[in-house]
Amino acid sequence: MAEVTLTKLNKYFDTTHVVKDVDLQIRDKEFMVFVGPSGCGKTTTLRMIAGLEAVSSGDIRIENTVVNQVPPMDRDIAMVFQNYALYPHMSVASNMAFGLKMRKFPRDQIQDRIKRAAAILGIENLLGRKPRQLSGGQRQRVALGRAIVRDPKVFLFDEPLSNLDAKLRVQMRVELKKLHERLAVTSIYVTHDQVEAMTLGDRVVVMRDGVVQQVGEPLELYNRPANRFVAGFIGSPAMNFADVTISDQGGKVVAEATGLKIVLPGELAARARTHMNGAGTRATLGIRPEDIHVAGAADSPDHCLEAEVEVVEQLGSEILLDTRVGQALVVASIDPNVRVRTHDKLKLALNPERLHLFDPETEKAF
Amino acid sequence: MAVTAVPGMVGGRQPLPWMRKLEDERWLAFTLLLPTAILLGLFIAYPFVEGIFLALSDARVGDPGHFVGLKNFAKLWDDSIFWTSVWNTFWYTAVTTVFKLALGLWLAMLLNRHFRGKAIVRAFILLPFIIPTVLSTFAWKWMFDPTFSVINWTLFNLGFIKARINWLGDPSLAMTSIIVVNIWRGVPFFAISLLAGLQTISPELNEAAAIDGARPWARFWLITWPLLLPVTMVVMLFSVIQTFADFQLVYVMTGGGPANATHLFATYAYQIGIGTGLLSQGAAVSLAMFPFLFLIVVIQLLYIRRVEVR
């Protein structure tokens, strides 16, 4: 049982406040992903959990023990670094054995564990090599192996895939997921890549400027982002935003901007209504590109917009259309078989159930 | 219309025949190496060979002399001052190198940490290295002066000594004093070079080792030291060569005295060759340095190569 609990965790570098009042409970065996743009404090938080950075205020608990003052070696954690941090003068086997030797494990047990970890990762034939004789993907495996042999309470990952090429990254992502299922050890994973966050995480923490924006399961973040930042950060291509005014027009709640008039559907309308004050309340309307399609006969004019195509990006599985709607730029992901060309004028339909509204001041979701 | 390139046509002019020769890589390499070869030959190889001839002759100031074979070396064999200076040179080199390495490494590790004013401290560390050796050595000579010594004054006022210590006048103290000054002068070179080496070692390695359970000493011996070893060896190589052939420091401080107790190869060669005018014997002394130095350098270079291919 290894829960990791962060309570009112803060970190200052000199006067810069990089981690602000982070409260978080990471459950036993959970794969928790910290995601956010660079400088959001996610890596610093991870390094505090590892014991590589001192805590400015607040508590870190591993298994209900406050570890703020416990040195890294006594926290029973293993960490995989962004640049792998393999000891360049040691063979792969020695790299993996290092942590066990330091902990005075008997020799046969060390050999045993190395063999087992190497088998899991498929690196048995690399054990005699030096790190510089390995490819990026192989180094990554060795770094994982070094963590696995320790059999720690918690795995920490600091952007472990960011140095791999795109193809290898996808492959390693899958392997990491399998590995976690197999080992079932509490894992904390830092990345700036929202795809990694969505695919790997049991739950995801989105951070910005040292503040936790939202914690939730991947789909929860995708479907119900708590604020505009999370909405824009999760999902690719990013969500479209348009500044609108919402008003009650004959019992219907309508979001309007130049060239755009959308009637909000039931539940969202109800939520919008509680926020309305007077005739023209300003709001930010959000819709994901994949929730837009080329309008057909079945689409109600209440959720359609007139758009002019500016760029057509044919991706094979979909077409990304960069279009102009009034003043706003709207990206739509449409069926790859639709024939469209630049400067075409067409009617786009929004999926009304998938609309999002945000307060323009607080950026919070309605 | 097809355009065919005419070989050798540059800017429409036909190159001269000797220019054509440079298209052959062997000739080109020869031509490019020639200036360096001439400079090296003129200023290093020629004096060296001349030195060998000198050592095999009985030349003195004002007398070109004749070939006498190994007579000069035979004479050195029976010269007790020569053997003192051989021993001194080895002792001097060994002791100073050990201390320079230890202190330099310690300083480098301190400077490798983050602290306020790091840049200024790093610059100041270099001072002993930047000041012309002769000037700083004169300052040290004053500090070791039996009458005016600030060291004696301090020790006296702190109550550690009752009588003056004659730092440079006592044969055993003189050598130690010179060693101290050499260490003072040499530590910055070690510190800055090793600092540069330390900065190439990713801090992540130490962090990984810390998480792996290595205590600070283990991290130093198992991670930092082996990774720094190639740099350490190169720095030691330079330092050993320089120290082995050191001249200015001893010349200024003691001139080889008292009673020839602090002579090194270089100062003894100077005293015999220039001081007393026995050019051939002086040349023999400095040439005697060559096999020792050669051996040291070869061993170190072989070791560096082994460390680097690891």
XYZ file of C-alpha atoms in Angstrom:
676
model
C 0.000 0.000 0.000
C 1.743 3.145 -1.122
C -0.375 6.228 -1.178
C 1.306 9.545 -1.808
C -0.364 12.554 -0.278
C 0.560 16.164 -0.880
C -0.818 18.691 1.565
C -0.617 22.446 0.968
C 2.657 21.867 -0.826
C 4.629 24.996 -1.756
C 7.964 25.649 -3.345
C 9.853 28.910 -3.668
C 13.057 29.386 -5.623
C 14.366 32.552 -3.988
C 11.314 34.761 -4.402
C 9.712 32.857 -7.272
C 6.716 30.877 -6.158
C 6.751 27.830 -8.444
C 4.442 25.394 -6.690
C 1.392 26.840 -5.006
C -0.694 25.079 -2.358
C -0.875 21.741 -4.098
C -3.257 19.312 -2.416
C -3.346 15.888 -3.939
C -3.976 12.325 -2.997
C -2.383 9.699 -5.180
C -3.966 6.328 -4.542
C -2.212 3.037 -4.116
C -1.252 1.441 -7.464
C -2.571 4.443 -9.312
C -0.865 5.843 -12.421
C -1.039 9.573 -11.859
C 0.098 11.935 -14.607
C 1.126 15.547 -14.037
C 0.686 17.527 -17.215
C 1.113 21.172 -18.098
C 3.210 23.562 -20.137
C 6.883 23.992 -19.262
C 7.420 25.990 -16.107
C 4.097 24.973 -14.588
C 5.748 23.364 -11.555
C 5.039 19.739 -12.421
C 8.688 18.641 -12.477
C 9.438 20.590 -9.297
C 6.560 18.830 -7.581
C 7.911 15.469 -8.726
C 11.417 16.363 -7.545
C 10.025 17.296 -4.158
C 8.332 13.916 -3.930
C 11.678 12.334 -4.874
C 13.482 14.357 -2.231
C 15.715 16.121 -4.744
C 14.213 19.505 -3.878
C 13.485 20.753 -0.396
C 9.869 21.490 0.458
C 9.247 25.175 1.220
C 6.031 24.498 3.102
C 3.417 21.785 3.288
C 3.780 18.043 3.676
C 4.552 15.059 1.505
C 3.389 11.728 2.856
C 4.294 8.338 1.507
C 2.238 5.634 3.176
C 1.102 8.064 5.869
C 4.651 8.963 6.867
C 5.716 12.560 6.376
C 8.901 12.338 4.307
C 9.798 16.044 4.028
C 13.065 15.501 5.899
C 13.757 11.973 4.651
C 16.658 11.806 2.152
C 15.854 10.393 -1.315
C 17.577 7.084 -0.641
C 15.336 6.337 2.313
C 12.040 7.121 0.614
C 11.936 3.806 -1.214
C 11.215 5.375 -4.566
C 12.750 4.883 -8.002
C 12.970 7.574 -10.609
C 13.337 7.536 -14.373
C 14.949 10.712 -15.640
C 14.343 12.623 -18.829
C 17.894 12.027 -20.049
C 17.895 8.512 -18.570
C 20.830 9.405 -16.274
C 22.519 6.068 -16.857
C 25.978 5.810 -15.315
C 28.086 6.082 -18.487
C 31.101 4.206 -17.100
C 29.112 1.165 -16.036
C 27.667 -1.663 -18.064
C 23.920 -2.079 -18.335
C 24.026 -4.825 -15.719
C 26.072 -2.672 -13.327
C 23.702 0.222 -13.876
C 20.825 -1.959 -12.821
C 22.774 -3.513 -9.963
C 23.944 -0.185 -8.526
C 20.907 0.550 -6.380
C 20.828 -2.999 -5.020
C 24.560 -3.009 -4.256
C 24.175 0.256 -2.377
C 21.464 -1.428 -0.339
C 23.737 -4.400 0.292
C 21.622 -7.047 -1.403
C 23.297 -10.461 -1.685
C 24.958 -11.069 -5.036
C 22.724 -13.935 -6.198
C 19.618 -11.937 -5.430
C 20.972 -9.002 -7.463
C 21.661 -11.297 -10.417
C 18.218 -12.766 -10.065
C 16.456 -9.437 -10.095
C 18.499 -8.133 -13.025
C 17.656 -11.222 -15.005
C 13.981 -10.877 -14.286
C 13.816 -7.152 -15.109
C 15.870 -7.667 -18.272
C 13.448 -10.346 -19.386
C 10.453 -8.104 -18.797
C 12.038 -5.328 -20.840
C 13.636 -7.524 -23.489
C 17.179 -6.301 -22.862
C 18.866 -9.573 -21.864
C 21.313 -9.279 -24.762
C 22.388 -5.756 -23.772
C 23.516 -6.462 -20.215
C 27.227 -6.329 -21.039
C 27.085 -3.105 -23.027
C 27.888 0.438 -22.015
C 25.128 3.061 -22.228
C 26.785 4.858 -25.138
C 26.551 1.690 -27.216
C 22.767 1.764 -26.920
C 20.081 3.518 -28.920
C 17.707 5.974 -27.274
C 14.978 3.396 -26.904
C 17.361 0.860 -25.413
C 18.678 3.400 -22.919
C 15.124 4.138 -21.939
C 14.566 0.456 -21.242
C 17.700 0.240 -19.142
C 16.569 3.270 -17.159
C 13.257 1.516 -16.583
C 15.111 -1.650 -15.657
C 17.165 0.202 -13.084
C 13.928 1.383 -11.509
C 12.187 -1.986 -11.690
C 14.925 -4.034 -9.999
C 14.630 -1.878 -6.938
C 11.019 -2.953 -6.454
C 10.174 0.412 -4.871
C 6.968 1.668 -3.329
C 6.619 4.444 -5.882
C 7.872 4.990 -9.422
C 8.586 8.545 -10.495
C 8.896 9.414 -14.173
C 10.217 12.769 -15.342
C 9.251 13.155 -19.014
C 10.871 9.818 -19.805
C 9.747 9.677 -23.420
C 10.495 13.214 -24.524
C 13.883 12.355 -26.023
C 12.576 9.574 -28.225
C 11.401 9.977 -31.801
C 7.668 10.011 -32.429
C 7.306 6.379 -33.430
C 9.361 5.009 -30.567
C 7.507 7.234 -28.156
C 4.173 5.669 -29.081
C 5.678 2.208 -28.728
C 7.245 2.930 -25.325
C 4.003 4.510 -24.181
C 2.201 1.262 -24.783
C 4.954 -0.673 -23.036
C 4.853 1.621 -20.030
C 1.153 1.043 -19.763
C 1.604 -2.731 -19.917
C 4.427 -2.536 -17.422
C 2.284 -0.649 -14.963
C -0.497 -3.164 -15.295
C 1.962 -5.944 -14.663
C 3.832 -4.418 -11.722
C 0.905 -2.501 -10.194
C 3.084 0.011 -8.363
C 1.999 3.556 -7.577
C 3.424 5.712 -10.365
C 3.744 9.434 -10.806
C 4.487 10.566 -14.302
C 5.352 14.069 -15.485
C 4.867 15.119 -19.083
C 4.040 18.154 -21.154
C 2.400 15.957 -23.762
C -1.358 15.781 -23.294
C -1.575 12.643 -25.444
C 0.737 10.811 -23.021
C -1.321 12.132 -20.151
C -4.594 10.953 -21.662
C -3.344 7.528 -22.695
C -1.256 6.629 -19.643
C -3.001 8.187 -16.716
C -5.537 6.551 -14.486
C -5.968 10.127 -13.398
C -4.422 13.325 -14.666
C -3.408 16.500 -12.847
C -3.339 19.590 -15.046
C -1.069 22.312 -13.699
C -0.411 25.883 -14.704
C 1.829 28.451 -13.000
C 2.257 26.185 -10.007
C -1.468 25.806 -9.464
C -3.467 22.621 -9.949
C -6.157 23.399 -12.511
C -8.062 20.138 -12.453
C -7.624 16.564 -11.283
C -9.609 13.810 -12.906
C -9.792 10.811 -15.149
C -8.722 11.524 -18.716
C -12.237 11.500 -20.142
C -13.486 13.707 -17.367
C -10.924 16.337 -18.337
C -11.845 15.963 -21.967
C -15.587 16.068 -21.508
C -15.904 18.460 -18.598
C -12.865 20.720 -18.435
C -13.007 22.851 -15.310
C -11.708 25.944 -17.025
C -10.654 27.382 -20.319
C -7.007 26.456 -19.791
C -7.743 22.762 -19.304
C -10.174 22.871 -22.225
C -7.487 24.300 -24.493
C -4.687 22.076 -23.186
C -6.425 18.720 -23.374
C -7.398 17.509 -26.843
C -5.675 17.843 -30.173
C -6.216 19.878 -32.282
C -7.050 22.357 -29.549
C -10.567 23.466 -28.734
C -11.951 26.482 -30.628
C -12.897 29.498 -28.579
C -15.072 32.427 -29.537
C -16.111 35.459 -27.514
C -19.889 35.591 -27.466
C -22.725 37.328 -25.684
C -25.426 35.153 -24.253
C -28.962 36.357 -23.881
C -32.465 35.069 -23.428
C -34.401 35.415 -26.656
C -37.995 34.314 -26.275
C -37.230 31.559 -23.801
C -34.210 30.302 -25.737
C -30.686 30.974 -24.522
C -28.655 32.220 -27.472
C -24.891 32.724 -27.841
C -24.046 35.368 -30.410
C -21.063 36.936 -32.117
C -20.597 38.415 -35.583
C -21.472 35.735 -38.106
C -22.386 33.298 -35.376
C -25.654 32.549 -33.627
C -26.073 29.363 -31.630
C -29.052 28.281 -29.587
C -27.760 26.557 -26.465
C -29.245 23.155 -25.658
C -31.167 22.347 -22.498
C -28.638 21.598 -19.778
C -26.027 24.106 -20.919
C -28.784 26.714 -21.332
C -29.825 26.129 -17.745
C -26.277 26.591 -16.522
C -25.827 29.672 -18.688
C -29.049 31.126 -17.346
C -27.742 31.072 -13.765
C -24.749 33.108 -14.898
C -26.708 35.645 -16.927
C -27.096 39.124 -15.567
C -29.147 41.332 -17.829
C -29.501 41.115 -21.560
C -25.936 40.714 -22.808
C -23.675 38.589 -20.644
C -20.240 38.040 -22.123
C -18.902 34.499 -22.266
C -16.380 32.335 -24.083
C -17.886 29.601 -26.206
C -15.767 26.511 -26.742
C -16.175 23.663 -29.207
C -13.703 20.936 -30.129
C -12.805 20.505 -33.822
C -14.039 16.912 -33.703
C -17.496 18.133 -32.602
C -17.951 20.091 -35.812
C -19.041 18.569 -39.106
C -20.233 19.779 -42.472
C -23.935 20.515 -42.091
C -26.447 18.133 -43.636
C -30.215 18.143 -43.978
C -30.694 16.718 -40.485
C -28.856 19.555 -38.764
C -30.993 22.221 -37.152
C -30.089 25.771 -38.285
C -29.902 26.597 -34.547
C -26.411 25.061 -34.394
C -24.997 25.934 -37.789
C -22.524 28.529 -38.921
C -21.448 29.950 -42.249
C -17.735 29.439 -42.720
C -15.129 30.202 -45.348
C -12.354 27.675 -45.781
C -8.836 29.107 -45.443
C -6.646 26.014 -45.213
C -7.387 22.366 -45.958
C -5.182 19.809 -44.185
C -5.852 16.310 -45.471
C -4.606 13.818 -42.876
C -6.104 10.698 -44.397
C -8.189 9.719 -41.388
C -9.695 13.195 -41.184
C -9.525 16.609 -42.759
C -8.598 19.597 -40.644
C -10.306 22.703 -41.967
C -9.087 26.117 -40.890
C -12.107 28.292 -41.462
C -13.191 31.825 -40.778
C -16.540 32.390 -39.129
C -17.239 36.105 -38.863
C -14.220 37.384 -36.936
C -13.332 34.051 -35.411
C -11.013 31.326 -36.674
C -12.584 27.916 -36.317
C -10.803 24.613 -36.839
C -13.008 21.703 -37.788
C -12.138 18.042 -38.100
C -14.344 16.598 -40.819
C -14.901 13.407 -42.761
C -11.899 12.756 -45.046
C -14.144 11.978 -47.982
C -15.749 15.410 -48.162
C -14.433 17.404 -51.127
C -13.453 20.877 -50.004
C -11.115 23.475 -51.380
C -9.625 26.688 -50.120
C -12.061 29.655 -50.290
C -15.084 27.342 -50.414
C -18.003 28.692 -48.452
C -19.828 26.024 -46.523
C -22.160 25.456 -43.629
C -20.711 23.815 -40.507
C -22.833 22.197 -37.839
C -21.843 22.022 -34.165
C -22.781 19.177 -31.904
C -24.869 21.154 -29.378
C -24.329 18.609 -26.598
C -20.576 19.195 -26.847
C -20.524 22.950 -26.442
C -18.614 24.505 -23.540
C -19.069 27.914 -21.938
C -16.485 29.737 -19.857
C -16.568 32.905 -17.825
C -14.310 35.364 -19.676
C -12.993 36.822 -16.396
C -12.363 33.805 -14.209
C -12.050 31.407 -17.173
C -14.037 28.884 -15.145
C -16.538 26.628 -16.917
C -20.233 27.432 -16.508
C 22.321 22.783 -75.148
C 24.200 20.642 -72.726
C 26.644 22.342 -70.421
C 29.636 20.259 -69.501
C 31.945 21.240 -66.696
C 35.536 21.572 -67.785
C 37.751 19.959 -65.161
C 40.182 22.349 -63.574
C 38.485 25.424 -64.990
C 37.917 27.949 -62.259
C 36.655 31.364 -63.191
C 37.513 30.643 -66.794
C 41.258 30.496 -66.169
C 43.470 27.491 -66.700
C 45.269 26.744 -63.381
C 49.041 26.646 -63.359
C 50.652 23.209 -63.568
C 51.921 23.297 -59.971
C 48.417 24.153 -58.807
C 47.211 21.002 -60.499
C 49.560 19.057 -58.267
C 47.651 20.268 -55.201
C 44.620 18.343 -56.361
C 46.503 15.285 -55.194
C 45.759 14.978 -51.496
C 49.269 13.889 -50.608
C 50.787 17.003 -52.106
C 48.102 19.168 -50.550
C 48.729 17.683 -47.103
C 52.448 18.183 -47.528
C 51.994 21.814 -48.544
C 49.651 22.586 -45.674
C 51.902 20.926 -43.110
C 55.069 22.561 -44.355
C 54.868 25.868 -42.398
C 54.238 24.043 -39.130
C 56.997 21.564 -39.854
C 59.455 24.392 -40.513
C 58.511 26.204 -37.306
C 58.703 23.048 -35.215
C 61.997 22.081 -36.824
C 63.553 25.466 -36.358
C 62.485 26.156 -32.814
C 62.116 22.748 -31.239
C 63.881 19.983 -33.133
C 67.002 21.967 -34.000
C 67.681 23.276 -30.474
C 67.018 19.806 -29.112
C 69.527 18.160 -31.432
C 71.965 20.995 -30.798
C 71.486 20.354 -27.080
C 72.394 16.700 -27.528
C 75.570 17.634 -29.400
C 76.399 20.159 -26.722
C 75.983 17.550 -24.024
C 78.395 15.261 -25.877
C 81.070 17.934 -26.154
C 83.311 19.814 -23.738
C 82.093 23.254 -24.837
C 82.214 26.131 -22.412
C 81.533 29.835 -22.767
C 83.884 31.122 -25.440
C 85.063 27.635 -26.455
C 83.113 25.541 -29.004
C 84.799 22.403 -27.652
C 85.208 18.903 -29.066
C 83.265 15.691 -29.055
C 83.949 13.844 -25.828
C 81.302 11.130 -25.885
C 79.464 10.419 -22.651
C 82.110 11.971 -20.445
C 79.755 14.655 -19.163
C 77.219 12.066 -18.139
C 79.857 9.981 -16.421
C 80.806 13.054 -14.458
C 77.194 13.646 -13.453
C 76.976 10.060 -12.248
C 79.559 10.868 -9.610
C 78.096 14.301 -8.822
C 76.232 14.217 -5.508
C 74.552 17.587 -6.148
C 73.156 16.166 -9.383
C 71.618 13.258 -7.491
C 70.243 15.650 -4.904
C 68.539 17.618 -7.628
C 67.157 14.419 -9.192
C 65.679 13.394 -5.873
C 64.454 16.953 -5.246
C 62.739 17.119 -8.606
C 60.852 13.871 -8.030
C 59.930 14.767 -4.476
C 58.893 18.275 -5.496
C 56.776 16.993 -8.390
C 55.138 14.180 -6.462
C 54.256 16.133 -3.332
C 52.994 19.220 -5.127
C 50.929 17.183 -7.587
C 49.201 15.246 -4.838
C 48.343 18.409 -2.943
C 47.370 20.376 -6.032
C 45.055 17.579 -7.090
C 43.455 17.169 -3.689
C 43.006 20.877 -3.015
C 42.068 21.645 -6.618
C 39.427 18.948 -6.664
C 38.038 20.085 -3.354
C 37.831 23.674 -4.586
C 36.312 22.594 -7.867
C 33.591 20.649 -6.071
C 32.818 23.672 -3.897
C 32.721 25.967 -6.903
C 30.462 23.549 -8.726
C 27.693 24.297 -6.248
C 25.270 27.147 -6.630
C 25.846 30.102 -4.385
C 25.680 33.849 -4.562
C 28.717 35.520 -6.120
C 29.847 32.278 -7.737
C 31.195 34.048 -10.818
C 33.329 36.471 -8.810
C 34.773 33.743 -6.613
C 35.620 31.669 -9.673
C 37.452 34.627 -11.196
C 39.367 35.311 -7.972
C 40.434 31.704 -7.684
C 42.443 32.177 -10.845
C 44.541 35.033 -9.439
C 47.613 33.046 -8.346
C 47.657 31.552 -11.805
C 47.372 34.878 -13.616
C 49.999 36.845 -11.689
C 53.449 36.443 -13.290
C 55.202 33.728 -11.328
C 58.322 35.765 -10.695
C 56.311 38.575 -9.111
C 54.236 36.377 -6.862
C 57.309 34.375 -5.924
C 59.091 37.549 -4.844
C 56.113 38.303 -2.621
C 56.402 34.854 -1.122
C 60.131 35.348 -0.645
C 59.317 38.320 1.549
C 56.780 36.348 3.478
C 59.462 33.730 4.137
C 62.134 36.267 4.949
C 63.624 35.478 8.378
C 63.377 39.102 9.545
C 60.316 40.466 7.833
C 58.312 37.251 7.568
C 54.618 37.853 8.098
C 54.335 34.148 8.844
C 56.867 34.339 11.640
C 55.184 37.483 12.951
C 51.814 35.767 13.054
C 53.127 32.595 14.665
C 55.096 34.635 17.165
C 52.136 36.794 18.146
C 49.895 33.781 18.448
C 52.482 32.320 20.785
C 53.354 29.275 18.694
C 57.041 30.118 18.308
C 59.629 31.800 20.462
C 62.418 32.274 17.911
C 62.443 33.199 14.245
C 62.132 30.415 11.765
C 64.569 30.673 8.897
C 62.234 29.325 6.252
C 64.518 29.524 3.285
C 67.800 29.196 5.135
C 67.179 25.783 6.631
C 67.701 23.055 3.997
C 64.664 20.939 4.909
C 62.368 23.919 5.522
C 63.471 25.530 2.261
C 62.210 22.636 0.179
C 58.905 22.616 2.048
C 58.544 26.369 1.571
C 59.073 26.040 -2.144
C 56.572 23.217 -2.301
C 53.997 25.393 -0.528
C 54.448 28.174 -3.057
C 54.190 25.791 -5.984
C 50.984 24.363 -4.581
C 49.574 27.853 -4.070
C 50.381 28.709 -7.642
C 49.168 25.455 -9.155
C 45.875 24.886 -7.355
C 43.886 27.363 -9.503
C 44.807 25.516 -12.689
C 43.620 22.250 -11.165
C 40.511 23.845 -9.699
C 39.374 25.544 -12.887
C 40.184 22.613 -15.174
C 38.511 20.114 -12.861
C 35.553 22.454 -12.472
C 35.181 22.447 -16.252
C 35.315 18.661 -16.108
C 32.747 18.498 -13.304
C 30.366 20.644 -15.279
C 30.277 18.070 -18.053
C 28.940 15.515 -15.571
C 25.161 15.700 -15.559
C 23.802 16.495 -12.093
C 21.102 13.945 -12.865
C 23.699 11.190 -12.408
C 24.307 12.235 -8.833
C 20.588 12.530 -8.241
C 19.990 9.101 -9.708
C 22.717 7.702 -7.467
C 21.216 9.454 -4.445
C 17.855 7.868 -5.168
C 19.640 4.561 -5.751
C 20.872 4.752 -2.192
C 24.431 6.048 -2.538
C 25.669 8.252 0.307
C 27.767 11.325 -0.574
C 31.116 9.488 -0.306
C 29.891 6.621 -2.410
C 28.545 9.086 -4.976
C 31.942 10.756 -5.169
C 33.978 7.556 -5.501
C 31.600 5.599 -7.691
C 30.188 8.334 -9.945
C 32.075 11.639 -9.896
C 35.647 10.380 -9.596
C 35.556 7.786 -12.394
C 33.744 10.192 -14.735
C 36.225 12.937 -13.992
C 39.250 10.675 -14.370
C 40.052 11.479 -18.027
C 40.106 15.214 -17.253
C 42.071 14.610 -14.065
C 44.709 12.667 -15.969
C 45.157 15.364 -18.605
C 45.426 18.066 -15.958
C 47.948 15.965 -14.033
C 49.947 15.387 -17.197
C 50.282 19.109 -17.843
C 51.046 19.844 -14.243
C 53.672 17.114 -13.905
C 55.507 18.277 -17.023
C 55.494 21.867 -15.825
C 56.481 21.081 -12.280
C 59.199 18.655 -13.286
C 60.857 21.309 -15.406
C 60.101 24.169 -12.999
C 62.732 26.878 -12.808
C 61.514 30.367 -11.898
C 60.122 29.500 -8.508
C 63.288 27.933 -7.120
C 65.535 30.403 -8.875
C 63.786 33.353 -7.236
C 63.223 31.839 -3.814
C 66.527 30.111 -3.064
C 68.577 29.986 -6.233
C 69.044 26.289 -5.441
C 70.420 26.886 -1.977
C 70.986 26.722 0.873
C 74.037 24.590 0.120
C 72.436 23.245 -3.083
C 69.633 21.704 -1.037
C 66.768 22.869 -3.254
C 68.186 22.416 -6.744
C 65.904 20.963 -9.367
C 67.026 19.740 -12.780
C 66.426 23.114 -14.378
C 68.073 25.263 -11.740
C 71.091 23.001 -11.493
C 71.458 22.937 -15.264
C 71.307 26.707 -15.257
C 73.839 27.064 -12.475
C 76.371 24.801 -14.159
C 75.709 25.797 -17.749
C 75.221 29.537 -17.450
C 76.379 30.310 -13.919
C 79.758 28.649 -14.201
C 79.937 28.649 -17.991
C 80.260 24.876 -18.401
C 77.751 24.791 -21.260
C 78.229 21.143 -22.105
C 77.699 19.933 -18.549
C 74.649 22.141 -18.156
C 73.246 20.653 -21.334
C 73.935 17.178 -19.971
C 71.961 17.954 -16.788
C 68.936 19.230 -18.665
C 69.136 16.360 -21.117
C 69.128 13.936 -18.189
C 65.629 15.193 -17.472
C 64.472 13.915 -20.832
C 64.255 10.145 -20.242
C 62.425 10.623 -16.926
C 59.973 13.071 -18.407
C 59.510 10.928 -21.472
C 58.686 7.918 -19.342
C 56.208 9.821 -17.179
C 54.448 11.266 -20.214
C 54.229 7.934 -22.017
C 52.775 6.207 -18.967
C 50.214 8.941 -18.477
C 49.244 9.094 -22.134
C 48.745 5.334 -22.217
C 46.630 5.566 -19.099
C 44.540 8.403 -20.520
C 43.894 6.374 -23.622
C 42.770 3.423 -21.545
C 40.468 5.583 -19.468
C 38.968 7.209 -22.528
C 38.055 4.054 -24.390
C 36.197 2.710 -21.374
